[in-house]
GROMACS .gro file of C-alpha atoms in nm:
model
   65
    1ALA     CA    1   3.963   4.889  23.974
    2GLY     CA    2   3.902   5.228  24.123
    3GLY     CA    3   3.719   5.329  24.434
    4GLN     CA    4   3.600   5.116  24.720
    5LYS     CA    5   3.246   5.002  24.648
    6GLU     CA    6   3.159   5.028  25.018
    7ILE     CA    7   3.254   5.397  25.023
    8VAL     CA    8   3.208   5.542  24.675
    9GLU     CA    9   2.850   5.603  24.565
   10ASN     CA   10   2.889   5.529  24.197
   11GLY     CA   11   2.764   5.820  23.988
   12ILE     CA   12   2.700   6.035  24.297
   13SER     CA   13   3.021   6.093  24.493
   14GLY     CA   14   3.261   5.926  24.254
   15TYR     CA   15   3.290   5.644  24.008
   16LEU     CA   16   3.376   5.281  24.025
   17TRP     CA   17   3.562   5.158  23.719
   18ASP     CA   18   3.688   4.826  23.596
   19SER     CA   19   3.928   4.910  23.316
   20GLU     CA   20   4.183   5.166  23.217
   21SER     CA   21   3.961   5.281  22.930
   22GLN     CA   22   3.672   5.342  23.171
   23LEU     CA   23   3.903   5.541  23.396
   24LEU     CA   24   4.019   5.753  23.102
   25ASN     CA   25   3.664   5.817  22.982
   26LEU     CA   26   3.542   5.914  23.326
   27THR     CA   27   3.843   6.139  23.382
   28GLU     CA   28   3.777   6.314  23.050
   29GLU     CA   29   3.416   6.359  23.155
   30PHE     CA   30   3.524   6.537  23.472
   31ILE     CA   31   3.776   6.752  23.289
   32SER     CA   32   3.512   6.871  23.043
   33ASP     CA   33   3.228   6.928  23.295
   34GLU     CA   34   3.316   7.159  23.584
   35LYS     CA   35   2.957   7.151  23.711
   36LYS     CA   36   2.968   6.771  23.747
   37LEU     CA   37   3.311   6.788  23.911
   38LYS     CA   38   3.181   7.039  24.168
   39GLN     CA   39   2.867   6.832  24.230
   40PHE     CA   40   3.066   6.511  24.285
   41SER     CA   41   3.315   6.696  24.505
   42ASP     CA   42   3.036   6.833  24.725
   43ASN     CA   43   2.872   6.490  24.746
   44ALA     CA   44   3.204   6.325  24.836
   45LYS     CA   45   3.261   6.576  25.117
   46LYS     CA   46   2.915   6.504  25.256
   47ARG     CA   47   2.974   6.131  25.225
   48ALA     CA   48   3.308   6.158  25.406
   49LYS     CA   49   3.134   6.298  25.713
   50SER     CA   50   2.962   5.963  25.764
   51PHE     CA   51   3.307   5.814  25.832
   52SER     CA   52   3.409   6.070  26.096
   53THR     CA   53   3.508   5.972  26.448
   54SER     CA   54   3.198   6.136  26.594
   55GLU     CA   55   2.971   5.948  26.351
   56PHE     CA   56   3.149   5.622  26.435
   57ASN     CA   57   3.103   5.686  26.807
   58LYS     CA   58   2.736   5.770  26.759
   59ASN     CA   59   2.675   5.450  26.563
   60LEU     CA   60   2.868   5.244  26.815
   61MET     CA   61   2.670   5.385  27.105
   62SER     CA   62   2.343   5.308  26.928
   63LEU     CA   63   2.454   4.947  26.885
   64ILE     CA   64   2.553   4.917  27.249
   65SER     CA   65   2.231   5.073  27.383
   0.00000   0.00000   0.00000
């Protein structure tokens, strides 16, 4: 299957898929819709920031405090 369910926001920053046919359909969807591809790309970049070192440190410090 594709994507890690803990990281990928299905339908927002990427897709989770269970079969090769799902993967192919979703890939075709991206190929044919540049607006959706750009939107998912922007969302994935924003999502990635939540896994940065500074975000990790901030969350760790809030747990320790």
